[in-house]
Short mmCIF file of the C-alpha atoms (twelve columns), coordinates in Angstrom:
data_MODEL
# 
_entry.id   MODEL 
# 
loop_
_atom_site.group_PDB 
_atom_site.id 
_atom_site.type_symbol 
_atom_site.label_atom_id 
_atom_site.label_alt_id 
_atom_site.label_comp_id 
_atom_site.label_asym_id 
_atom_site.label_seq_id 
_atom_site.Cartn_x 
_atom_site.Cartn_y 
_atom_site.Cartn_z 
_atom_site.pdbx_PDB_model_num 
ATOM 1   C CA . MET A 1   17.718 169.578 63.400 1 
ATOM 2   C CA . ALA A 2   19.957 167.618 65.754 1 
ATOM 3   C CA . GLU A 3   23.426 168.979 66.223 1 
ATOM 4   C CA . ILE A 4   26.053 167.105 64.226 1 
ATOM 5   C CA . THR A 5   29.425 166.668 65.913 1 
ATOM 6   C CA . GLU A 6   32.774 165.957 64.337 1 
ATOM 7   C CA . GLU A 7   32.584 162.478 65.884 1 
ATOM 8   C CA . ASP A 8   29.357 161.955 63.930 1 
ATOM 9   C CA . ILE A 9   31.101 163.078 60.744 1 
ATOM 10  C CA . LYS A 10  34.008 160.695 61.399 1 
ATOM 11  C CA . GLU A 11  31.664 157.790 62.059 1 
ATOM 12  C CA . HIS A 12  29.660 158.396 58.888 1 
ATOM 13  C CA . LEU A 13  32.816 158.975 56.800 1 
ATOM 14  C CA . ASN A 14  34.197 155.707 58.114 1 
ATOM 15  C CA . ASN A 15  30.936 153.951 57.146 1 
ATOM 16  C CA . LEU A 16  31.124 155.547 53.687 1 
ATOM 17  C CA . VAL A 17  34.714 154.404 53.156 1 
ATOM 18  C CA . ASN A 18  33.780 150.867 54.201 1 
ATOM 19  C CA . ALA A 19  30.850 150.984 51.787 1 
ATOM 20  C CA . LEU A 20  33.118 151.991 48.915 1 
ATOM 21  C CA . TYR A 21  35.382 149.032 49.669 1 
ATOM 22  C CA . ALA A 22  32.329 146.772 49.675 1 
ATOM 23  C CA . LEU A 23  31.709 147.866 46.087 1 
ATOM 24  C CA . SER A 24  34.946 146.252 44.918 1 
ATOM 25  C CA . PRO A 25  34.890 142.790 43.255 1 
ATOM 26  C CA . THR A 26  37.549 141.590 45.711 1 
ATOM 27  C CA . ARG A 27  35.185 142.194 48.610 1 
ATOM 28  C CA . ASN A 28  31.845 141.068 47.099 1 
ATOM 29  C CA . TYR A 29  30.919 137.765 45.415 1 
ATOM 30  C CA . VAL A 30  28.209 139.344 43.198 1 
ATOM 31  C CA . LEU A 31  30.631 141.906 41.830 1 
ATOM 32  C CA . GLN A 32  33.404 139.282 41.525 1 
ATOM 33  C CA . LEU A 33  31.072 137.215 39.330 1 
ATOM 34  C CA . LEU A 34  30.141 140.212 37.158 1 
ATOM 35  C CA . GLU A 35  33.787 141.245 36.804 1 
ATOM 36  C CA . LEU A 36  34.547 137.883 35.061 1 
ATOM 37  C CA . LEU A 37  31.922 138.409 32.370 1 
ATOM 38  C CA . PRO A 38  31.564 137.901 29.500 1 
ATOM 39  C CA . LYS A 39  32.718 134.233 29.486 1 
ATOM 40  C CA . ASP A 40  31.644 131.210 27.547 1 
ATOM 41  C CA . TYR A 41  29.196 129.007 29.437 1 
ATOM 42  C CA . PRO A 42  31.482 125.932 30.069 1 
ATOM 43  C CA . LYS A 43  34.093 128.169 31.729 1 
ATOM 44  C CA . MET A 44  31.454 129.680 34.040 1 
ATOM 45  C CA . VAL A 45  30.183 126.188 34.925 1 
ATOM 46  C CA . ASP A 46  33.772 125.242 35.893 1 
ATOM 47  C CA . ALA A 47  34.268 128.412 37.887 1 
ATOM 48  C CA . TYR A 48  30.807 128.485 39.560 1 
ATOM 49  C CA . PRO A 49  29.244 124.976 39.355 1 
ATOM 50  C CA . GLU A 50  26.750 125.652 42.160 1 
ATOM 51  C CA . LEU A 51  25.366 128.648 40.238 1 
ATOM 52  C CA . PHE A 52  25.291 127.446 36.638 1 
ATOM 53  C CA . LYS A 53  24.690 123.684 36.634 1 
ATOM 54  C CA . ASP A 54  21.247 123.890 38.173 1 
ATOM 55  C CA . GLU A 55  18.563 125.226 35.830 1 
ATOM 56  C CA . GLU A 56  16.459 126.777 38.615 1 
ATOM 57  C CA . VAL A 57  19.429 128.714 39.958 1 
ATOM 58  C CA . ARG A 58  20.392 129.863 36.447 1 
ATOM 59  C CA . ASN A 59  16.809 131.091 35.918 1 
ATOM 60  C CA . ARG A 60  16.899 133.049 39.170 1 
ATOM 61  C CA . LEU A 61  20.174 134.672 38.172 1 
ATOM 62  C CA . LYS A 62  18.575 135.716 34.899 1 
ATOM 63  C CA . ASP A 63  15.416 136.967 36.573 1 
ATOM 64  C CA . VAL A 64  16.929 138.831 39.538 1 
ATOM 65  C CA . PHE A 65  20.108 140.209 37.975 1 
ATOM 66  C CA . GLY A 66  19.319 140.226 34.277 1 
ATOM 67  C CA . ILE A 67  22.421 138.111 33.514 1 
ATOM 68  C CA . ARG A 68  22.231 136.640 29.989 1 
ATOM 69  C CA . ILE A 69  22.999 132.918 29.887 1 
ATOM 70  C CA . SER A 70  23.316 131.046 26.616 1 
ATOM 71  C CA . GLU A 71  26.526 129.926 24.819 1 
ATOM 72  C CA . ASN A 72  28.091 132.908 26.596 1 
ATOM 73  C CA . VAL A 73  27.333 134.336 30.037 1 
ATOM 74  C CA . GLU A 74  27.074 138.130 29.946 1 
ATOM 75  C CA . VAL A 75  26.242 140.949 32.319 1 
ATOM 76  C CA . GLY A 76  23.136 141.746 30.323 1 
ATOM 77  C CA . SER A 77  20.797 144.537 31.457 1 
ATOM 78  C CA . GLY A 78  18.946 145.345 34.635 1 
ATOM 79  C CA . LEU A 79  20.332 145.013 38.166 1 
ATOM 80  C CA . ALA A 80  23.597 143.354 37.110 1 
ATOM 81  C CA . GLU A 81  24.355 146.144 34.609 1 
ATOM 82  C CA . SER A 82  23.704 148.816 37.200 1 
ATOM 83  C CA . LEU A 83  25.760 147.164 39.952 1 
ATOM 84  C CA . HIS A 84  28.647 146.511 37.547 1 
ATOM 85  C CA . ALA A 85  28.640 150.155 36.398 1 
ATOM 86  C CA . ILE A 86  28.569 151.448 40.004 1 
ATOM 87  C CA . SER A 87  31.509 149.218 40.944 1 
ATOM 88  C CA . LYS A 88  33.497 150.316 37.875 1 
ATOM 89  C CA . ASN A 89  32.879 153.998 38.692 1 
ATOM 90  C CA . VAL A 90  33.987 153.565 42.295 1 
ATOM 91  C CA . LEU A 91  37.170 151.812 41.232 1 
ATOM 92  C CA . SER A 92  38.053 154.406 38.580 1 
ATOM 93  C CA . GLN A 93  36.867 157.626 40.286 1 
ATOM 94  C CA . PHE A 94  37.970 156.929 43.813 1 
ATOM 95  C CA . PHE A 95  40.634 154.172 44.051 1 
ATOM 96  C CA . GLY A 96  41.908 154.718 40.488 1 
ATOM 97  C CA . SER A 97  42.174 158.467 40.816 1 
ATOM 98  C CA . TYR A 98  45.602 160.084 40.609 1 
ATOM 99  C CA . LYS A 99  44.713 161.606 43.982 1 
ATOM 100 C CA . TRP A 100 44.285 158.272 45.676 1 
ATOM 101 C CA . ALA A 101 47.569 158.492 47.629 1 
ATOM 102 C CA . GLU A 102 46.452 161.879 48.968 1 
ATOM 103 C CA . TYR A 103 42.952 160.548 49.880 1 
ATOM 104 C CA . GLN A 104 44.549 157.574 51.611 1 
ATOM 105 C CA . LYS A 105 46.892 159.674 53.705 1 
ATOM 106 C CA . LYS A 106 44.157 162.112 54.782 1 
ATOM 107 C CA . LEU A 107 41.635 159.352 55.586 1 
ATOM 108 C CA . SER A 108 44.271 157.519 57.627 1 
ATOM 109 C CA . GLU A 109 45.109 160.622 59.672 1 
ATOM 110 C CA . TYR A 110 41.532 161.807 60.119 1 
ATOM 111 C CA . LEU A 111 39.952 158.474 60.954 1 
ATOM 112 C CA . GLY A 112 42.895 157.029 62.892 1 
ATOM 113 C CA . ARG A 113 43.146 154.026 60.544 1 
ATOM 114 C CA . ASP A 114 46.421 152.373 59.540 1 
ATOM 115 C CA . LEU A 115 47.475 152.829 55.907 1 
ATOM 116 C CA . ASP A 116 47.401 149.017 55.596 1 
ATOM 117 C CA . ASP A 117 43.733 149.185 56.490 1 
ATOM 118 C CA . LEU A 118 43.107 151.466 53.500 1 
ATOM 119 C CA . PRO A 119 44.556 149.531 50.501 1 
ATOM 120 C CA . ASN A 120 44.000 150.492 46.899 1 
ATOM 121 C CA . ALA A 121 41.076 148.375 45.739 1 
ATOM 122 C CA . VAL A 122 42.264 148.578 42.120 1 
ATOM 123 C CA . ASP A 123 45.574 147.023 43.109 1 
ATOM 124 C CA . GLU A 124 43.674 144.372 45.096 1 
ATOM 125 C CA . LEU A 125 41.775 143.470 41.933 1 
ATOM 126 C CA . TRP A 126 44.948 143.066 39.906 1 
ATOM 127 C CA . GLU A 127 46.421 140.973 42.711 1 
ATOM 128 C CA . GLN A 128 43.373 138.765 42.653 1 
ATOM 129 C CA . ARG A 129 43.665 138.291 38.908 1 
ATOM 130 C CA . ILE A 130 47.321 137.376 39.156 1 
ATOM 131 C CA . GLN A 131 46.485 134.943 42.005 1 
ATOM 132 C CA . MET A 132 43.841 133.366 39.769 1 
ATOM 133 C CA . ALA A 133 46.456 132.906 37.037 1 
ATOM 134 C CA . ILE A 134 49.108 131.272 39.149 1 
ATOM 135 C CA . SER A 135 46.610 128.995 40.962 1 
ATOM 136 C CA . GLU A 136 45.014 127.721 37.751 1 
ATOM 137 C CA . PRO A 137 45.376 123.878 37.815 1 
ATOM 138 C CA . MET A 138 46.628 123.412 34.232 1 
ATOM 139 C CA . TYR A 139 48.655 126.597 33.576 1 
ATOM 140 C CA . GLY A 140 49.398 128.014 37.030 1 
ATOM 141 C CA . THR A 141 53.038 127.003 37.382 1 
ATOM 142 C CA . ASP A 142 53.932 128.111 33.874 1 
ATOM 143 C CA . CYS A 143 52.015 131.357 34.369 1 
ATOM 144 C CA . GLU A 144 54.122 132.159 37.386 1 
ATOM 145 C CA . LYS A 145 57.300 131.378 35.478 1 
ATOM 146 C CA . ILE A 146 56.261 133.665 32.599 1 
ATOM 147 C CA . LEU A 147 55.143 136.579 34.795 1 
ATOM 148 C CA . ARG A 148 58.367 136.450 36.772 1 
ATOM 149 C CA . THR A 149 60.360 136.420 33.541 1 
ATOM 150 C CA . MET A 150 58.448 139.439 32.253 1 
ATOM 151 C CA . VAL A 151 59.172 141.465 35.367 1 
ATOM 152 C CA . LYS A 152 62.839 140.428 35.379 1 
ATOM 153 C CA . LYS A 153 63.566 140.810 31.680 1 
ATOM 154 C CA . GLY A 154 60.774 142.887 30.149 1 
ATOM 155 C CA . GLU A 155 61.146 146.373 28.712 1 
ATOM 156 C CA . GLY A 156 59.219 149.541 29.413 1 
ATOM 157 C CA . SER A 157 56.349 150.138 31.820 1 
ATOM 158 C CA . GLN A 158 54.449 147.155 30.396 1 
ATOM 159 C CA . PHE A 159 57.425 144.782 30.692 1 
ATOM 160 C CA . SER A 160 57.295 143.716 27.039 1 
ATOM 161 C CA . LEU A 161 59.039 140.551 25.793 1 
ATOM 162 C CA . ASN A 162 58.850 138.896 22.382 1 
ATOM 163 C CA . ILE A 163 57.775 135.284 22.358 1 
ATOM 164 C CA . SER A 164 61.210 134.014 21.336 1 
ATOM 165 C CA . THR A 165 62.771 135.552 24.411 1 
ATOM 166 C CA . VAL A 166 60.051 134.057 26.628 1 
ATOM 167 C CA . MET A 167 60.676 130.683 25.024 1 
ATOM 168 C CA . GLU A 168 64.391 130.983 25.735 1 
ATOM 169 C CA . GLU A 169 63.960 132.148 29.342 1 
ATOM 170 C CA . THR A 170 61.208 129.731 30.380 1 
ATOM 171 C CA . GLY A 171 61.978 126.644 28.316 1 
ATOM 172 C CA . LEU A 172 58.318 126.492 27.136 1 
ATOM 173 C CA . ASP A 173 57.502 125.825 23.466 1 
ATOM 174 C CA . ARG A 174 55.684 128.256 21.197 1 
ATOM 175 C CA . SER A 175 52.405 126.356 21.177 1 
ATOM 176 C CA . THR A 176 52.239 126.191 24.957 1 
ATOM 177 C CA . LEU A 177 53.129 129.881 25.285 1 
ATOM 178 C CA . LEU A 178 50.416 130.952 22.867 1 
ATOM 179 C CA . LYS A 179 47.794 128.904 24.785 1 
ATOM 180 C CA . ILE A 180 48.921 130.492 28.058 1 
ATOM 181 C CA . LYS A 181 49.038 133.941 26.522 1 
ATOM 182 C CA . SER A 182 45.410 133.491 25.342 1 
ATOM 183 C CA . PHE A 183 44.451 132.438 28.850 1 
ATOM 184 C CA . LEU A 184 46.211 135.409 30.472 1 
ATOM 185 C CA . THR A 185 44.666 137.800 27.927 1 
ATOM 186 C CA . LYS A 186 41.108 136.574 27.451 1 
ATOM 187 C CA . ASP A 187 40.326 134.842 30.755 1 
ATOM 188 C CA . ILE A 188 42.449 136.756 33.259 1 
ATOM 189 C CA . GLY A 189 42.840 140.124 31.502 1 
ATOM 190 C CA . ILE A 190 46.382 140.984 32.583 1 
ATOM 191 C CA . LEU A 191 48.150 140.803 29.174 1 
ATOM 192 C CA . ASP A 192 47.275 142.771 26.074 1 
ATOM 193 C CA . SER A 193 46.424 141.070 22.811 1 
ATOM 194 C CA . SER A 194 49.534 141.926 20.837 1 
ATOM 195 C CA . GLU A 195 50.591 139.025 18.663 1 
ATOM 196 C CA . GLU A 196 53.880 137.322 19.467 1 
ATOM 197 C CA . VAL A 197 54.500 139.754 22.350 1 
ATOM 198 C CA . PHE A 198 53.983 139.221 26.066 1 
ATOM 199 C CA . ARG A 199 53.080 142.568 27.567 1 
ATOM 200 C CA . PHE A 200 50.969 143.632 30.552 1 
ATOM 201 C CA . VAL A 201 47.898 145.767 29.876 1 
ATOM 202 C CA . TYR A 202 48.801 149.402 30.294 1 
ATOM 203 C CA . GLN A 203 46.564 149.752 33.386 1 
ATOM 204 C CA . LEU A 204 48.938 147.391 35.201 1 
ATOM 205 C CA . SER A 205 51.797 149.877 35.206 1 
ATOM 206 C CA . ASN A 206 52.857 148.864 38.720 1 
ATOM 207 C CA . ALA A 207 53.051 145.200 37.790 1 
ATOM 208 C CA . SER A 208 56.372 144.590 39.546 1 
ATOM 209 C CA . VAL A 209 55.115 145.917 42.902 1 
ATOM 210 C CA . ILE A 210 51.934 143.851 42.664 1 
ATOM 211 C CA . LEU A 211 53.714 140.719 41.538 1 
ATOM 212 C CA . LYS A 212 56.118 140.951 44.405 1 
ATOM 213 C CA . ARG A 213 53.237 141.177 46.854 1 
ATOM 214 C CA . VAL A 214 51.569 138.114 45.306 1 
ATOM 215 C CA . LEU A 215 54.669 135.978 44.510 1 
ATOM 216 C CA . GLY A 216 57.232 137.326 46.974 1 
ATOM 217 C CA . GLU A 217 60.679 138.504 46.073 1 
# 
């Protein structure tokens, strides 16, 4: 057996870390697509017209990945299910671990990489979702206004606000707020489903930090 040096270990560890990042939806279009599912078919056509308008392309997605396409588009079984599960496990077991800060520090020191070069991929995913919300053509400006209001005025780790307070602070009517809340809950996945309450999902406990990175101070 060939002798393995520490430089070999560093090189292969570096490759492994890069491979783990490549398994995040923010770094891979296949996983980004799977992360959005399930969604109703018209929404997927709007989001990915090149993939879902053409019947031949749709059939290849079904055949290669096992994606189910009917009234709803779902991960299904087969390759898509396996890739989605692997990505979820990497995010939760590595980047989502309570030891992530320790891993990040040790990898930075050992591999000589800047901390900025080793971001938390889970936070990146939340940032991407928030960016999707505020760039949405119909609701984006109001989404930004609502999210800023929640961080500024909300209570607890989930920045909870009842709808009447959001109405007062943003100037938006109840009907509009309920439509936007449904969008932020069902399509973007950053708010929980509590009725008449605007509240971040519990996983987004560092919402203020992430929002400041996306929106600025």
